[in-house]
Short mmCIF file of C-alpha atoms in Angstrom, two decimals:
data_model
loop_
_atom_site.label_atom_id
_atom_site.label_comp_id
_atom_site.label_asym_id
_atom_site.label_seq_id
_atom_site.Cartn_x
_atom_site.Cartn_y
_atom_site.Cartn_z
CA UNK T 253 222.90 25.58 -0.09
CA UNK T 254 219.77 25.95 2.05
CA UNK T 255 216.71 27.67 0.19
CA UNK T 256 216.09 30.86 1.10
CA UNK T 257 212.56 31.16 2.38
CA UNK T 258 210.66 33.69 4.47
CA UNK T 259 209.24 33.09 7.41
CA UNK T 260 205.69 31.14 7.74
CA UNK T 261 202.39 33.65 8.04
CA UNK T 262 200.85 30.94 9.32
CA UNK T 263 198.03 30.98 7.41
CA UNK T 264 197.12 28.32 6.08
CA UNK T 265 197.16 28.60 2.27
CA UNK T 266 199.66 25.91 0.62
CA UNK T 267 203.18 25.24 -0.88
CA UNK T 268 201.86 25.47 -3.59
CA UNK T 269 200.26 29.04 -3.40
CA UNK T 270 204.13 30.37 -2.24
CA UNK T 271 206.34 31.14 -5.95
CA UNK T 272 209.66 30.89 -4.32
CA UNK T 273 211.30 32.55 -7.64
CA UNK T 274 209.45 35.85 -7.00
CA UNK T 275 210.38 35.36 -3.17
CA UNK T 276 213.85 35.55 -4.01
CA UNK T 277 213.83 38.14 -7.15
CA UNK T 278 212.16 40.21 -3.83
CA UNK T 279 214.72 39.48 -1.86
CA UNK T 280 218.10 40.31 -3.78
CA UNK T 281 216.38 43.58 -4.75
CA UNK T 282 216.49 44.42 -1.14
CA UNK T 283 220.15 43.38 -0.89
CA UNK T 284 220.81 47.12 -3.02
CA UNK T 285 219.58 48.51 0.32
CA UNK T 286 222.74 47.33 2.07
CA UNK T 287 225.33 48.54 0.04
CA UNK T 288 225.39 52.34 -1.32
CA UNK T 289 227.67 51.52 -4.23
CA UNK T 290 227.38 48.91 -7.07
CA UNK T 291 227.60 45.14 -6.41
CA UNK T 292 229.20 42.69 -8.05
CA UNK T 293 227.08 39.25 -8.40
CA UNK T 294 229.20 37.61 -6.13
CA UNK T 295 228.16 39.87 -3.01
CA UNK T 296 224.51 40.11 -4.12
CA UNK T 297 224.41 36.49 -3.82
CA UNK T 298 226.19 36.32 -0.29
CA UNK T 299 224.23 38.74 0.96
CA UNK T 300 221.17 37.02 -0.53
CA UNK T 301 222.15 33.68 0.85
CA UNK T 302 221.68 32.33 -3.20
CA UNK T 303 223.67 30.13 -5.51
CA UNK T 304 225.66 32.31 -7.53
CA UNK T 305 223.86 30.83 -10.78
CA UNK T 306 220.30 31.21 -9.45
CA UNK T 307 221.44 35.19 -8.61
CA UNK T 308 222.44 35.47 -12.27
CA UNK T 309 219.20 34.78 -13.63
CA UNK T 310 217.53 36.72 -11.21
CA UNK T 311 219.91 39.64 -11.60
CA UNK T 312 219.38 39.11 -15.36
CA UNK T 313 215.49 39.16 -15.37
CA UNK T 314 215.38 42.59 -13.20
CA UNK T 315 218.03 43.58 -15.82
CA UNK T 316 215.76 42.82 -18.91
CA UNK T 317 212.68 44.29 -16.73
CA UNK T 318 214.21 48.02 -16.53
CA UNK T 319 215.20 47.52 -12.77
CA UNK T 320 218.65 46.33 -13.06
CA UNK T 321 222.03 48.10 -14.98
CA UNK T 322 224.97 46.49 -15.04
CA UNK T 323 228.75 47.27 -16.61
CA UNK T 324 228.86 43.87 -17.17
CA UNK T 325 230.38 43.23 -13.93
CA UNK T 326 228.94 45.76 -11.23
CA UNK T 327 224.99 46.14 -10.62
CA UNK T 328 222.99 48.76 -9.50
CA UNK T 329 219.46 49.90 -9.42
CA UNK T 330 217.56 51.99 -11.98
CA UNK T 331 215.30 54.88 -10.66
CA UNK T 332 212.16 52.19 -12.64
CA UNK T 333 212.27 50.72 -8.68
CA UNK T 334 210.26 53.87 -7.73
CA UNK T 335 207.47 52.81 -9.94
CA UNK T 336 207.31 49.97 -6.89
CA UNK T 337 207.42 52.15 -4.09
CA UNK T 338 205.53 55.23 -5.41
CA UNK T 339 202.62 52.78 -6.42
CA UNK T 340 202.53 51.95 -2.38
CA UNK T 341 202.73 55.43 -1.66
CA UNK T 342 200.20 56.61 -3.59
CA UNK T 343 197.45 53.12 -3.12
CA UNK T 344 198.32 54.01 0.52
CA UNK T 345 195.48 55.58 2.79
CA UNK T 346 197.63 57.08 5.59
CA UNK T 347 200.34 58.74 3.57
CA UNK T 348 197.79 60.68 1.22
CA UNK T 349 195.58 61.67 4.11
CA UNK T 350 198.68 62.18 6.57
CA UNK T 351 200.69 63.86 4.09
CA UNK T 352 199.44 67.45 3.89
CA UNK T 353 198.84 67.44 7.48
CA UNK T 354 203.10 66.95 7.79
CA UNK T 355 203.78 69.97 5.04
CA UNK T 356 201.04 71.76 7.86
CA UNK T 357 203.65 70.95 10.87
CA UNK T 358 206.65 70.77 9.30
CA UNK T 359 205.79 74.86 7.87
CA UNK T 360 204.54 76.00 11.35
CA UNK T 361 207.02 74.71 13.63
CA UNK T 362 210.13 75.20 10.78
CA UNK T 363 210.96 71.96 12.05
CA UNK T 364 211.21 67.97 10.10
CA UNK T 365 208.65 65.95 10.71
CA UNK T 366 208.39 62.54 9.11
CA UNK T 367 205.72 59.22 9.48
CA UNK T 368 206.60 55.52 10.37
CA UNK T 369 204.68 52.44 10.43
CA UNK T 370 205.78 49.00 12.00
CA UNK T 371 207.35 46.89 10.08
CA UNK T 372 207.51 43.67 11.57
CA UNK T 373 210.78 44.52 14.22
CA UNK T 374 211.86 47.94 12.24
CA UNK T 375 210.19 51.08 11.41
CA UNK T 376 210.23 52.73 7.86
CA UNK T 377 209.42 56.24 7.07
CA UNK T 378 206.92 56.48 4.68
CA UNK T 379 205.64 59.94 4.75
CA UNK T 380 208.19 63.31 5.22
CA UNK T 381 207.50 66.97 5.51
CA UNK T 382 211.40 69.81 5.38
CA UNK T 383 210.48 73.23 5.35
CA UNK T 384 212.53 75.33 2.91
CA UNK T 385 215.12 76.66 4.66
CA UNK T 386 216.37 72.99 6.01
CA UNK T 387 218.62 71.25 3.47
CA UNK T 388 216.32 67.71 2.53
CA UNK T 389 218.73 65.39 4.65
CA UNK T 390 219.20 62.27 6.41
CA UNK T 391 216.41 60.46 6.76
CA UNK T 392 213.90 59.35 4.58
CA UNK T 393 211.20 58.08 2.88
CA UNK T 394 212.30 54.61 2.96
CA UNK T 395 214.88 54.58 5.85
CA UNK T 396 214.67 51.93 8.33
CA UNK T 397 215.19 51.79 11.88
CA UNK T 398 214.86 49.48 14.89
CA UNK T 399 211.68 49.92 16.18
CA UNK T 400 213.23 49.63 20.10
CA UNK T 401 215.41 52.26 20.65
CA UNK T 402 213.15 54.99 17.84
CA UNK T 403 210.85 57.28 19.14
CA UNK T 404 208.27 56.30 16.31
CA UNK T 405 209.09 52.78 17.07
CA UNK T 406 207.94 53.01 20.80
CA UNK T 407 205.00 54.41 19.96
CA UNK T 408 203.61 52.07 17.72
CA UNK T 409 204.46 49.09 19.79
CA UNK T 410 202.88 50.31 22.62
CA UNK T 411 199.53 49.42 20.54
CA UNK T 412 200.44 45.65 21.41
CA UNK T 413 199.17 45.01 25.07
CA UNK T 414 201.86 43.91 27.62
CA UNK T 415 202.13 40.26 27.16
CA UNK T 416 202.77 40.87 23.59
CA UNK T 417 204.98 43.99 23.56
CA UNK T 418 206.95 41.19 25.76
CA UNK T 419 207.22 38.44 23.99
CA UNK T 420 207.92 40.67 21.02
CA UNK T 421 210.83 42.13 22.31
CA UNK T 422 212.11 38.72 23.59
CA UNK T 423 212.20 38.34 20.08
CA UNK T 424 214.39 41.56 18.80
CA UNK T 425 218.05 41.58 18.87
CA UNK T 426 218.40 44.93 20.94
CA UNK T 427 222.33 45.57 19.60
CA UNK T 428 223.08 49.03 21.02
CA UNK T 429 223.56 51.53 17.62
CA UNK T 430 225.20 54.25 20.52
CA UNK T 431 226.59 54.18 23.76
CA UNK T 432 222.88 55.41 24.55
CA UNK T 433 221.14 53.04 23.25
CA UNK T 434 218.66 51.15 26.06
CA UNK T 435 219.45 47.65 25.17
CA UNK T 436 217.68 46.20 28.70
CA UNK T 437 214.20 44.29 27.94
CA UNK T 438 212.82 45.14 31.35
CA UNK T 439 213.69 49.03 31.12
CA UNK T 440 212.46 49.08 27.61
CA UNK T 441 208.89 47.36 28.28
CA UNK T 442 208.51 49.46 31.44
CA UNK T 443 209.61 52.38 29.92
CA UNK T 444 207.32 52.52 26.09
CA UNK T 445 204.37 51.27 28.91
CA UNK T 446 205.01 54.57 30.24
CA UNK T 447 205.35 56.30 26.73
CA UNK T 448 201.74 55.01 26.17
CA UNK T 449 200.11 56.54 29.31
CA UNK T 450 202.33 59.35 28.53
CA UNK T 451 200.67 59.34 24.68
CA UNK T 452 204.02 59.99 23.38
CA UNK T 453 208.06 58.83 23.27
CA UNK T 454 210.60 60.84 23.59
CA UNK T 455 213.86 59.13 22.44
CA UNK T 456 217.53 60.12 23.30
CA UNK T 457 220.60 59.81 21.34
CA UNK T 458 219.61 56.23 21.10
CA UNK T 459 219.23 55.46 18.16
CA UNK T 460 221.64 58.32 16.10
CA UNK T 461 224.22 59.72 18.67
CA UNK T 462 224.06 63.44 18.88
CA UNK T 463 219.92 62.99 17.82
CA UNK T 464 216.53 63.44 20.01
CA UNK T 465 212.91 62.76 18.50
CA UNK T 466 209.84 62.95 19.85
CA UNK T 467 206.59 61.41 18.50
CA UNK T 468 203.29 60.16 19.74
CA UNK T 469 200.63 58.05 18.05
CA UNK T 470 198.07 58.21 14.89
CA UNK T 471 195.10 57.02 14.71
CA UNK T 472 191.72 56.58 13.20
CA UNK T 473 188.43 57.07 13.62
CA UNK T 474 188.36 53.88 16.16
CA UNK T 475 191.24 55.02 18.24
CA UNK T 476 193.20 52.00 16.71
CA UNK T 477 197.26 53.36 16.15
CA UNK T 478 198.16 52.69 12.35
CA UNK T 479 201.32 54.78 12.36
CA UNK T 480 203.48 57.71 14.72
CA UNK T 481 204.47 60.86 13.59
CA UNK T 482 207.48 62.42 14.90
CA UNK T 483 210.00 65.64 14.83
CA UNK T 484 213.75 65.83 15.93
CA UNK T 485 216.69 67.65 16.15
CA UNK T 486 220.09 67.03 17.41
CA UNK T 487 221.20 67.67 20.65
CA UNK T 488 222.74 71.08 20.71
CA UNK T 489 220.05 72.58 18.78
CA UNK T 490 216.70 71.58 20.48
CA UNK T 491 216.81 70.60 24.09
CA UNK T 492 214.48 67.91 25.28
CA UNK T 493 212.32 70.58 27.52
CA UNK T 494 211.64 72.35 24.39
CA UNK T 495 210.56 69.41 21.97
CA UNK T 496 208.31 68.99 24.79
CA UNK T 497 207.28 72.32 25.23
CA UNK T 498 207.16 73.23 21.79
CA UNK T 499 207.13 70.08 19.16
CA UNK T 500 204.93 67.72 21.35
CA UNK T 501 201.47 69.76 21.17
CA UNK T 502 201.83 70.89 17.56
CA UNK T 503 202.21 67.06 17.55
CA UNK T 504 199.73 65.90 19.04
CA UNK T 505 197.32 68.32 16.76
CA UNK T 506 198.28 67.28 13.65
CA UNK T 507 197.36 63.76 14.91
CA UNK T 508 193.84 64.97 15.65
CA UNK T 509 193.14 66.39 12.88
CA UNK T 510 193.42 63.86 10.61
CA UNK T 511 191.42 61.01 12.95
CA UNK T 512 188.23 61.57 11.86
CA UNK T 513 189.97 60.83 7.91
CA UNK T 514 191.21 57.67 8.67
CA UNK T 515 189.29 54.66 8.12
#
């Protein structure tokens, strides 16, 4: 079986600086996110592209460290893995600055608000706020979606120059998630460039059926886009026009309120 390797990061570090066993262990941890249930050794090895014996040794190590538990057949993550996520959230300057702004935004609008960053071809939601009247469900911290068909993703992609944006879209797998997902590269390029000019992105039922959202960029002190924040709702409850009229000004206000604090 071919060795499992991550794509080259393009720097000048040699092969001796790369710890393949650690890389494989992290990859195996990521595989648990592909299923909502506990997984067998064989399933995990297959998902990670690893020999069964290698996956077994990694899982035994993770179990000894407290990150994985097993009944002898099925493996599942333990709450200890949250230490890894919480370390990022605590140390991330953008999250610490934006969370109070998201809380204020959500409370005033009485809607759920979220923040995302770009990770490869996906967006990852790293902060969230919800009014007390709304049950906390759906998109949560750590949730991933393709960048090309989400409002936060298009806002984040808009920071790229046109030629880099076109190249980024060429590298993406533009698989439709709903009947409304735009997968035409030329149209996506045109749409994202237009969103850049407007300063916001509105995506209607492209990422999730029956759901639309509007997003704005979060800029640091020098104007560089470091994140995106959004608000969304079911299409039967909030129209696209209402999102522009009611949500967009609040999102812009929240983003502007933290610009001088982000370095």
